[in-house]
Coordinates of N, CA and C in Angstrom, one line a residue:
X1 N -13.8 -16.7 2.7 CA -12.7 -15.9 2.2 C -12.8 -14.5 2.7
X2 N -11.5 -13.8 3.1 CA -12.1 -12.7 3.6 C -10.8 -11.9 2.8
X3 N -11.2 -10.6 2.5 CA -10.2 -9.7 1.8 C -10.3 -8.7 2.5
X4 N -9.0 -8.0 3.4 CA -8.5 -6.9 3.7 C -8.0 -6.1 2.7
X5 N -8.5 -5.4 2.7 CA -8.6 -3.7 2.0 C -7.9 -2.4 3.0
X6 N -6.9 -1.9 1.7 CA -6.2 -0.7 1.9 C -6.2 0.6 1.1
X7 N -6.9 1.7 1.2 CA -7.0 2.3 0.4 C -5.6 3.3 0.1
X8 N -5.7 4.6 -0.5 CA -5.0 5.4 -1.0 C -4.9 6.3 -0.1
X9 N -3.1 7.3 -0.5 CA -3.3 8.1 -0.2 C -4.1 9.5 -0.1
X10 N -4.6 10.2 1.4 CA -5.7 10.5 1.8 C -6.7 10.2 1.0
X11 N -6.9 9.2 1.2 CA -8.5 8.4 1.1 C -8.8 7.8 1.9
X12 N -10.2 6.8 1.9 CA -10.4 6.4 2.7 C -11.3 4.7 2.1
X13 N -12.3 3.9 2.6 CA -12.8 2.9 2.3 C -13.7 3.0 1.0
X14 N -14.2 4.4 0.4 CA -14.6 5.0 -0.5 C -13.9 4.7 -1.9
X15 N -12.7 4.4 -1.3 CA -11.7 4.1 -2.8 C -11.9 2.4 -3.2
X16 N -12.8 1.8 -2.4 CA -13.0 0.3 -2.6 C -15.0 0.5 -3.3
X17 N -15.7 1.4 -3.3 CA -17.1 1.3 -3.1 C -17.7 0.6 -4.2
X18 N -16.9 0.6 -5.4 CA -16.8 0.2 -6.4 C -16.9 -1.5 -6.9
X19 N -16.0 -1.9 -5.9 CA -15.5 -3.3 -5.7 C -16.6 -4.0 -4.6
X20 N -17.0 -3.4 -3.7 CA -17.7 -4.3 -2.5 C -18.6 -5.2 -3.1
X21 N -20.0 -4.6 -3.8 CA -20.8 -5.9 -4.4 C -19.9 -6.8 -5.1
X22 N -18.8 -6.5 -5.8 CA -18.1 -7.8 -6.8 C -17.6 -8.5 -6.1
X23 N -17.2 -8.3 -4.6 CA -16.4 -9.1 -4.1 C -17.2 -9.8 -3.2
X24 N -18.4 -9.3 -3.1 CA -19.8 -9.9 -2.0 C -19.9 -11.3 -3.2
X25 N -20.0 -11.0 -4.2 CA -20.6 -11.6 -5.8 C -19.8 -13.0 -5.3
X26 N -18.8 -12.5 -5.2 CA -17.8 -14.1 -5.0 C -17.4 -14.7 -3.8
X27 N -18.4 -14.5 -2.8 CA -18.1 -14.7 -2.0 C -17.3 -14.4 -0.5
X28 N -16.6 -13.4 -0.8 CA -16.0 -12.6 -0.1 C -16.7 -11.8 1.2
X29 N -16.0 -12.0 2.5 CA -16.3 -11.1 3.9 C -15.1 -10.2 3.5
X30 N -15.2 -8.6 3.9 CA -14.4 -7.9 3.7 C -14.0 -6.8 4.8
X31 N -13.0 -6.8 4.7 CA -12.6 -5.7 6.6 C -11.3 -4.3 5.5
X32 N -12.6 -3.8 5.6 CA -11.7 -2.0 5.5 C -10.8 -1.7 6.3
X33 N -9.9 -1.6 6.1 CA -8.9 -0.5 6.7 C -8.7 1.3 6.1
X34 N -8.8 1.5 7.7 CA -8.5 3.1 7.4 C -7.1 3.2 8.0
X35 N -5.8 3.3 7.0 CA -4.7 3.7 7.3 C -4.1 4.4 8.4
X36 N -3.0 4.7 8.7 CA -2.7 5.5 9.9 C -2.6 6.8 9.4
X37 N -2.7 7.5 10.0 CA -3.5 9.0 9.8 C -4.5 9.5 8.7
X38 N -5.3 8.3 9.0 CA -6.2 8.6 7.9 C -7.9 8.3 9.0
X39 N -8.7 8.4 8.5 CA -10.3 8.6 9.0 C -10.2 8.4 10.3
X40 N -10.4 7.2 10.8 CA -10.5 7.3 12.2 C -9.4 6.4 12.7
X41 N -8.4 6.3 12.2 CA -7.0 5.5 12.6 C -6.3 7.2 13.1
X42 N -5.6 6.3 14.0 CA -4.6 7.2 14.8 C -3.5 7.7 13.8
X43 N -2.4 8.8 14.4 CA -1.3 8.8 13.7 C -1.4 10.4 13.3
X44 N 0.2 11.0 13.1 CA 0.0 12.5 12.3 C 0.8 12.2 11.1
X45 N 2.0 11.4 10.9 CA 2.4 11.0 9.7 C 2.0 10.1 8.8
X46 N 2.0 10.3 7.7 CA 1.7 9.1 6.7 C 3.4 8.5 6.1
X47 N 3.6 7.7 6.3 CA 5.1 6.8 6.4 C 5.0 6.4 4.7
X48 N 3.9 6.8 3.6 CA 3.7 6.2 2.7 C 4.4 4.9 2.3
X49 N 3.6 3.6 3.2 CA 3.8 2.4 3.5 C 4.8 1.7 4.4
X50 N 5.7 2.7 4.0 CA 6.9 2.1 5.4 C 6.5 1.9 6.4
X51 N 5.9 2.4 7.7 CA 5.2 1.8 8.5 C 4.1 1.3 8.2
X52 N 3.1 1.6 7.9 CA 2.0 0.7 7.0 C 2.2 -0.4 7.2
X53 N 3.3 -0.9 6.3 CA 3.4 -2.3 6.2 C 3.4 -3.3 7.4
X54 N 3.7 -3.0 8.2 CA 3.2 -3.4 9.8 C 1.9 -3.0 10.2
X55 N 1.6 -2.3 9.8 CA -0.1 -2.3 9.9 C -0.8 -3.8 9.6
X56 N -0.3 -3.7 8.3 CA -1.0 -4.8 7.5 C -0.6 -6.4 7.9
X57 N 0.2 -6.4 8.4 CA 0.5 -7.8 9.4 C -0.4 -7.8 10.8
X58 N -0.5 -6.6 11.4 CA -1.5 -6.1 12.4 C -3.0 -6.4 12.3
X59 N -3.7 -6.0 11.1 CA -4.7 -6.4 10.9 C -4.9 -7.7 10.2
X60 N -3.5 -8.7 9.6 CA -3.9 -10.1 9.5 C -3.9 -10.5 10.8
X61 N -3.0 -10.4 11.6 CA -3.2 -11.1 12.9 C -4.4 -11.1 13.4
X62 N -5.4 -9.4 13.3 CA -6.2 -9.2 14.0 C -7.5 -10.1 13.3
X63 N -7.7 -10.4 12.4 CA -8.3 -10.9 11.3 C -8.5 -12.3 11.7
X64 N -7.2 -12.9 11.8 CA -7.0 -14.5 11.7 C -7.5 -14.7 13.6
X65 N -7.2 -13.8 14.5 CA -7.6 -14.1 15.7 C -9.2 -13.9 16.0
X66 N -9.9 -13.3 15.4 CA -11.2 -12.5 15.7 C -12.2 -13.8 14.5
X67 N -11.5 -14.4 12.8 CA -12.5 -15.0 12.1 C -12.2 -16.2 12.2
X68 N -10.6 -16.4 12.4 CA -10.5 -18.0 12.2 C -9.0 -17.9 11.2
X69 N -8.6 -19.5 11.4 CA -7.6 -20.0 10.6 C -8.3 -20.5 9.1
X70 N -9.3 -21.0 9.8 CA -10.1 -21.8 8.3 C -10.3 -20.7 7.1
X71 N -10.1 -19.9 7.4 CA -10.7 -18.5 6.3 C -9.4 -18.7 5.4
X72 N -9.8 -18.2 4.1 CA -8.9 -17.7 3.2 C -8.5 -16.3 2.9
X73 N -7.3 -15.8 3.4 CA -7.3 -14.0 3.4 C -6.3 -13.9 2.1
X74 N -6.9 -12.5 1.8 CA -6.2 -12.3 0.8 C -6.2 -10.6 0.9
X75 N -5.3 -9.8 0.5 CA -5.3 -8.4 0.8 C -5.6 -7.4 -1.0
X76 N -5.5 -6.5 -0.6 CA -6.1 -5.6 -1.9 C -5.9 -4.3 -1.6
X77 N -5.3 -3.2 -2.2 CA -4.7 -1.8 -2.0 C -5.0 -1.2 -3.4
X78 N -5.1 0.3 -3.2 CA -5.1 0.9 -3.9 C -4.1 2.0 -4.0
X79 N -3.4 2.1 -5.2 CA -2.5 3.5 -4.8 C -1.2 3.0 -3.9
X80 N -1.4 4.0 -2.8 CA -0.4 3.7 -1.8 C -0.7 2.8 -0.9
X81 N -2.1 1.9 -0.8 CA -2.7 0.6 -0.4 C -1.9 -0.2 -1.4
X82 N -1.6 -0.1 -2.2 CA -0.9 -1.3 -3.2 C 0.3 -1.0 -2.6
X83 N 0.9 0.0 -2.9 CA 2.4 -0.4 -2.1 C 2.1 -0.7 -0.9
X84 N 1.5 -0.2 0.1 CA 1.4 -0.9 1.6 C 1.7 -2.2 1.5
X85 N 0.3 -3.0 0.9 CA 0.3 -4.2 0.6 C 1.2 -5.1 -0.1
X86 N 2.4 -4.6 -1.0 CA 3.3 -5.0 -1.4 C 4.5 -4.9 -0.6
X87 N 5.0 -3.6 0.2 CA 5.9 -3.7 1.1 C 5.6 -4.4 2.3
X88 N 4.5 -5.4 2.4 CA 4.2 -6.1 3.6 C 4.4 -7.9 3.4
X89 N 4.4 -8.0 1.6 CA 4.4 -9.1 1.1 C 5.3 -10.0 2.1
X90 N 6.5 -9.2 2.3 CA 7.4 -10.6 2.7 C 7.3 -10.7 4.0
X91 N 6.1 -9.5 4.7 CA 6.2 -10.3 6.5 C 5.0 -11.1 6.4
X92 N 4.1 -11.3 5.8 CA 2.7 -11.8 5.8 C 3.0 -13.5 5.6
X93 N 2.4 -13.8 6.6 CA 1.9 -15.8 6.5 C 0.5 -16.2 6.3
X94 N 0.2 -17.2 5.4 CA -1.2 -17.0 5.2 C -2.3 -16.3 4.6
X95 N -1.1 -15.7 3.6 CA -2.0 -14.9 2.8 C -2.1 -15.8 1.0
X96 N -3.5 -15.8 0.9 CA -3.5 -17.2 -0.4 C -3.0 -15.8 -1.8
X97 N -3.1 -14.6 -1.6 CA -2.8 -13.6 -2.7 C -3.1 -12.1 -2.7
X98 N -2.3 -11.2 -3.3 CA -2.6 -9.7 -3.5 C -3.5 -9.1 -4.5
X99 N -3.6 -8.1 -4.4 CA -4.3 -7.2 -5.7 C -3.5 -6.1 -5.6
X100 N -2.5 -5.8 -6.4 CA -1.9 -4.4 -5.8 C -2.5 -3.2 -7.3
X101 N -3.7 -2.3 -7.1 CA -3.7 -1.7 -8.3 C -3.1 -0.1 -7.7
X102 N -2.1 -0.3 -9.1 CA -2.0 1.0 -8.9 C -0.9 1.6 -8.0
X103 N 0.2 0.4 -7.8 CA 1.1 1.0 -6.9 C 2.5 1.5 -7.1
X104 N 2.8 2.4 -6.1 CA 4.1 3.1 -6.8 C 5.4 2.0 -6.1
X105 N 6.4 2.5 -6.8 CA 7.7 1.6 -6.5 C 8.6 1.6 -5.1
X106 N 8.4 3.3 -4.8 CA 8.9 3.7 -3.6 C 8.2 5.0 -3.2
X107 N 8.1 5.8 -1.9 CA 8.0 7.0 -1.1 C 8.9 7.8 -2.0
X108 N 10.2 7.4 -2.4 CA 11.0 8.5 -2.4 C 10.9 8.6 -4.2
X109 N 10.5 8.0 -4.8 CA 10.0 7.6 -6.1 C 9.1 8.7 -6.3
X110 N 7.7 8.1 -6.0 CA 7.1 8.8 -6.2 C 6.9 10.2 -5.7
X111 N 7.3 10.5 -4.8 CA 7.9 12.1 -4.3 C 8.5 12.6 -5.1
X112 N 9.6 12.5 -6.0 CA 10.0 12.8 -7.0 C 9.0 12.7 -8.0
X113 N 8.1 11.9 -8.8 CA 7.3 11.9 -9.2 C 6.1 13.5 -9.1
X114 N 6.1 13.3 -8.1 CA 4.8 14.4 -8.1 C 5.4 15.8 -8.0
X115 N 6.3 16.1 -7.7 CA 7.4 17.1 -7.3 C 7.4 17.7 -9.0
X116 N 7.8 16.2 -9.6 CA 8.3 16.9 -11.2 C 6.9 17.4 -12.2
X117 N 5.6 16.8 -11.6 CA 5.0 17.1 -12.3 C 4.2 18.6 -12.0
X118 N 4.8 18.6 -10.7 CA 4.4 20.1 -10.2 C 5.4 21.0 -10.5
X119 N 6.4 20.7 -11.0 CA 7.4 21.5 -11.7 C 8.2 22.2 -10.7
X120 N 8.9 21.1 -9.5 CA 8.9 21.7 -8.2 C 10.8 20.9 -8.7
X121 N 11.9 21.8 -8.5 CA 13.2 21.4 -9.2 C 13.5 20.0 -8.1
X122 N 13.9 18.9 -8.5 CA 14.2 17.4 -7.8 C 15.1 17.7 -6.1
X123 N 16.1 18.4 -6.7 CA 17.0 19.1 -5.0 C 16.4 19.2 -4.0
X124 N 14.6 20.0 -4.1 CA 13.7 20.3 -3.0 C 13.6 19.0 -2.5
X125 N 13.8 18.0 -3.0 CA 12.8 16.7 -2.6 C 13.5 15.9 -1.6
X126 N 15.2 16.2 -1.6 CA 15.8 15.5 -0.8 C 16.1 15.5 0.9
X127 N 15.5 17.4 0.9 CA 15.2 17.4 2.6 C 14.1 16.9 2.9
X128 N 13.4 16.0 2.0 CA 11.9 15.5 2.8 C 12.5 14.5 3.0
X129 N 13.4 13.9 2.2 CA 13.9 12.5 3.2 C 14.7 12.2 4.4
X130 N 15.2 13.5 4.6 CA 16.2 14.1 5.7 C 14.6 14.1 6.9
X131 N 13.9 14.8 6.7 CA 12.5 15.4 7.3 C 11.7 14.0 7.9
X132 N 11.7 12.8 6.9 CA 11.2 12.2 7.4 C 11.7 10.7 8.1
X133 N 13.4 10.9 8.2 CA 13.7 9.8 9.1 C 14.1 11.0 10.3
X134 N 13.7 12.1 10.6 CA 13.6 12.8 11.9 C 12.5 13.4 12.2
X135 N 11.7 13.3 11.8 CA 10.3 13.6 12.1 C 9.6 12.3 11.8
X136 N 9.3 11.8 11.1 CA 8.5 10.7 11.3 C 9.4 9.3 11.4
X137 N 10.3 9.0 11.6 CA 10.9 7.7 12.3 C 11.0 6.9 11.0
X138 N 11.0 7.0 9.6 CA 11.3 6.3 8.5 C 12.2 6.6 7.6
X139 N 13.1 5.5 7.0 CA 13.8 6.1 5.8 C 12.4 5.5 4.6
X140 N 12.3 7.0 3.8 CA 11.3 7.1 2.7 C 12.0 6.2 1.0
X141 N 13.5 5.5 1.6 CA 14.0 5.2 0.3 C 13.8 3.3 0.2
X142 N 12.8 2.9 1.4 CA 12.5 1.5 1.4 C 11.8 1.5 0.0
X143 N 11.2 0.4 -0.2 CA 10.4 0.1 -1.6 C 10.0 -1.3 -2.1
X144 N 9.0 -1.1 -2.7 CA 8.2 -2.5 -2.8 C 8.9 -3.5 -3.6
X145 N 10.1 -2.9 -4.2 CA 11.0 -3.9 -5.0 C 11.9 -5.0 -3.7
X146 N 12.8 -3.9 -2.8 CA 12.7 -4.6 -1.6 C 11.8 -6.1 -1.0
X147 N 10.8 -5.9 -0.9 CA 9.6 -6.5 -0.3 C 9.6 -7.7 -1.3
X148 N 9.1 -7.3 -2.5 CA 8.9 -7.9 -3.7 C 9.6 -9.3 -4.0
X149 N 10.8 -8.7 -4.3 CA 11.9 -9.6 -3.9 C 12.0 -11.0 -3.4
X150 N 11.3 -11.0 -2.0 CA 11.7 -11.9 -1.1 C 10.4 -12.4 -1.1
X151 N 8.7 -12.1 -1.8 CA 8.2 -12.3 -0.9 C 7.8 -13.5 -2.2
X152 N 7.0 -14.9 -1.8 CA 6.1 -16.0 -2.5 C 4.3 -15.7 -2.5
X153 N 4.2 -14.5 -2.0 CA 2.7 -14.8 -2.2 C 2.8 -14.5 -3.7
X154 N 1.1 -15.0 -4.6 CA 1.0 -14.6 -5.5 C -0.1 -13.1 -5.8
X155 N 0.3 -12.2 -6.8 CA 0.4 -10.4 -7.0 C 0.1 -10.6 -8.0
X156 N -1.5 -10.3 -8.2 CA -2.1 -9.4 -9.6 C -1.5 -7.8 -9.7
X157 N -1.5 -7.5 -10.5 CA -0.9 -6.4 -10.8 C -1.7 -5.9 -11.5
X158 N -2.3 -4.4 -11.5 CA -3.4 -3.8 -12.2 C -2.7 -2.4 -12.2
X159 N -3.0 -1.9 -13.4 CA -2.9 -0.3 -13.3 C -3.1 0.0 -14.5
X160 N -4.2 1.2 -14.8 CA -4.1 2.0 -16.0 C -3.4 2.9 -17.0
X161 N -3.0 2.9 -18.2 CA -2.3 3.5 -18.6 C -2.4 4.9 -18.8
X162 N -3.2 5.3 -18.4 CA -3.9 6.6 -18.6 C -3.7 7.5 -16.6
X163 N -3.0 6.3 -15.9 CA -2.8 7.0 -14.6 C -2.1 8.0 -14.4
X164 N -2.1 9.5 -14.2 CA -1.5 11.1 -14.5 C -0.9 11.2 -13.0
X165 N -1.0 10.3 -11.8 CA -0.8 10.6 -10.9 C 0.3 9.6 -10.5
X166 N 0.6 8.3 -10.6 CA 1.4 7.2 -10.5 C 1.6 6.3 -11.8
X167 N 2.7 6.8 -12.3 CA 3.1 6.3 -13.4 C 3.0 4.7 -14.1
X168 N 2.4 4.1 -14.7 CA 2.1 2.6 -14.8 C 3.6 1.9 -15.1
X169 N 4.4 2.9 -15.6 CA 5.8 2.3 -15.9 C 6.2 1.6 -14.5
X170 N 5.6 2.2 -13.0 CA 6.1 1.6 -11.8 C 5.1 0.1 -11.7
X171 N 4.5 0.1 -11.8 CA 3.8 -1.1 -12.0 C 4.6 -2.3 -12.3
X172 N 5.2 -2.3 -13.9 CA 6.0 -2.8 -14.6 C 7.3 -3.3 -13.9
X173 N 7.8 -2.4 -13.0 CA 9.0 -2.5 -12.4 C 8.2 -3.8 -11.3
X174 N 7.5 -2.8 -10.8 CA 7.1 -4.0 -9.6 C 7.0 -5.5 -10.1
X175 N 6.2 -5.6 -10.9 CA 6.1 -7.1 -11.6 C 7.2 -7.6 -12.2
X176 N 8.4 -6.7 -12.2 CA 9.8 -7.8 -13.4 C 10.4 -7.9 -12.1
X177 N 10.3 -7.2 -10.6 CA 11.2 -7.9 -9.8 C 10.4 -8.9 -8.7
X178 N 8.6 -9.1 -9.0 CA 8.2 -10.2 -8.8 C 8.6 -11.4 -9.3

């Protein structure tokens, strides 16, 4: 069994350090990913998952060519690794299941989200979506409900209620349009 791992925004494999023995425990080979523009991955935007999500078909491919077909993969995110991981759901083959903890519903969601909790007025928020289908090559209004939607793998869903930074109410959403 091998589990690819995605961590959070600006984070890095450090957001899994917690999990490695438990998942040694059961068995599990595990292949870290460091996101695009993150530790030693290329890249100056963070697409928060929109591209990503091609990532994460990139590293099953690279996975399934380098360990084998016979393996069992399964993927796992944190944060904005959970959305990664979930806006990738419906291009992925061969994947026996997810872990998404902790993931938001959209880029443009959650930008709003943090915007309001910085007490930053919602209006500001809408030239970042302008900003980033011309500077970084994404529309930021894609979303794991999108994804969700269409995809058959099966999605644990985890998140704390006590999360101050990604609301668990998004969680919720994620799972009623799984």
């Amino acid at each position: 069994k091998i589990m690819i791992m995605f961590h959070g925004y600006r984070s890095s494999y450090k957001d899994f350090s917690c999990a490695f023995q438990y998942y040694s425990s059961l068995g599990f080979d595990m292949l870290v990913v460091d996101q695009r523009s993150h530790g030693q991955s290329e890249g100056k935007i963070i697409s928060y998952g929109v591209k990503e999500r091609f990532d994460v078909v990139s590293w099953l491919e690279y996975a399934k060519e380098r360990f084998g077909e016979e393996y069992s993969y399964y993927l796992d995110g944190i944060s904005m690794g959970a959305s990664t991981v979930m806006m990738a759901s419906d291009l992925v083959s061969g994947v026996k299941g997810i872990i998404a903890d902790c993931g938001y519903t959209s880029p443009k969601e959650i930008i709003i989200q943090v915007a309001k909790s910085m007490h930053v007025p919602k209006f500001f928020v809408y030239p970042v979506g302008f900003l980033a289908r011309i500077f970084g090559g994404f529309n930021y209004k894609y979303s794991t409900k999108d994804a969700l939607s269409k995809t058959s793998v099966p999605i644990i869903f985890v998140h704390g209620l006590s999360d101050d930074f990604v609301p668990s109410n998004m969680t919720d959403e994620n799972y009623d349009v799984c």
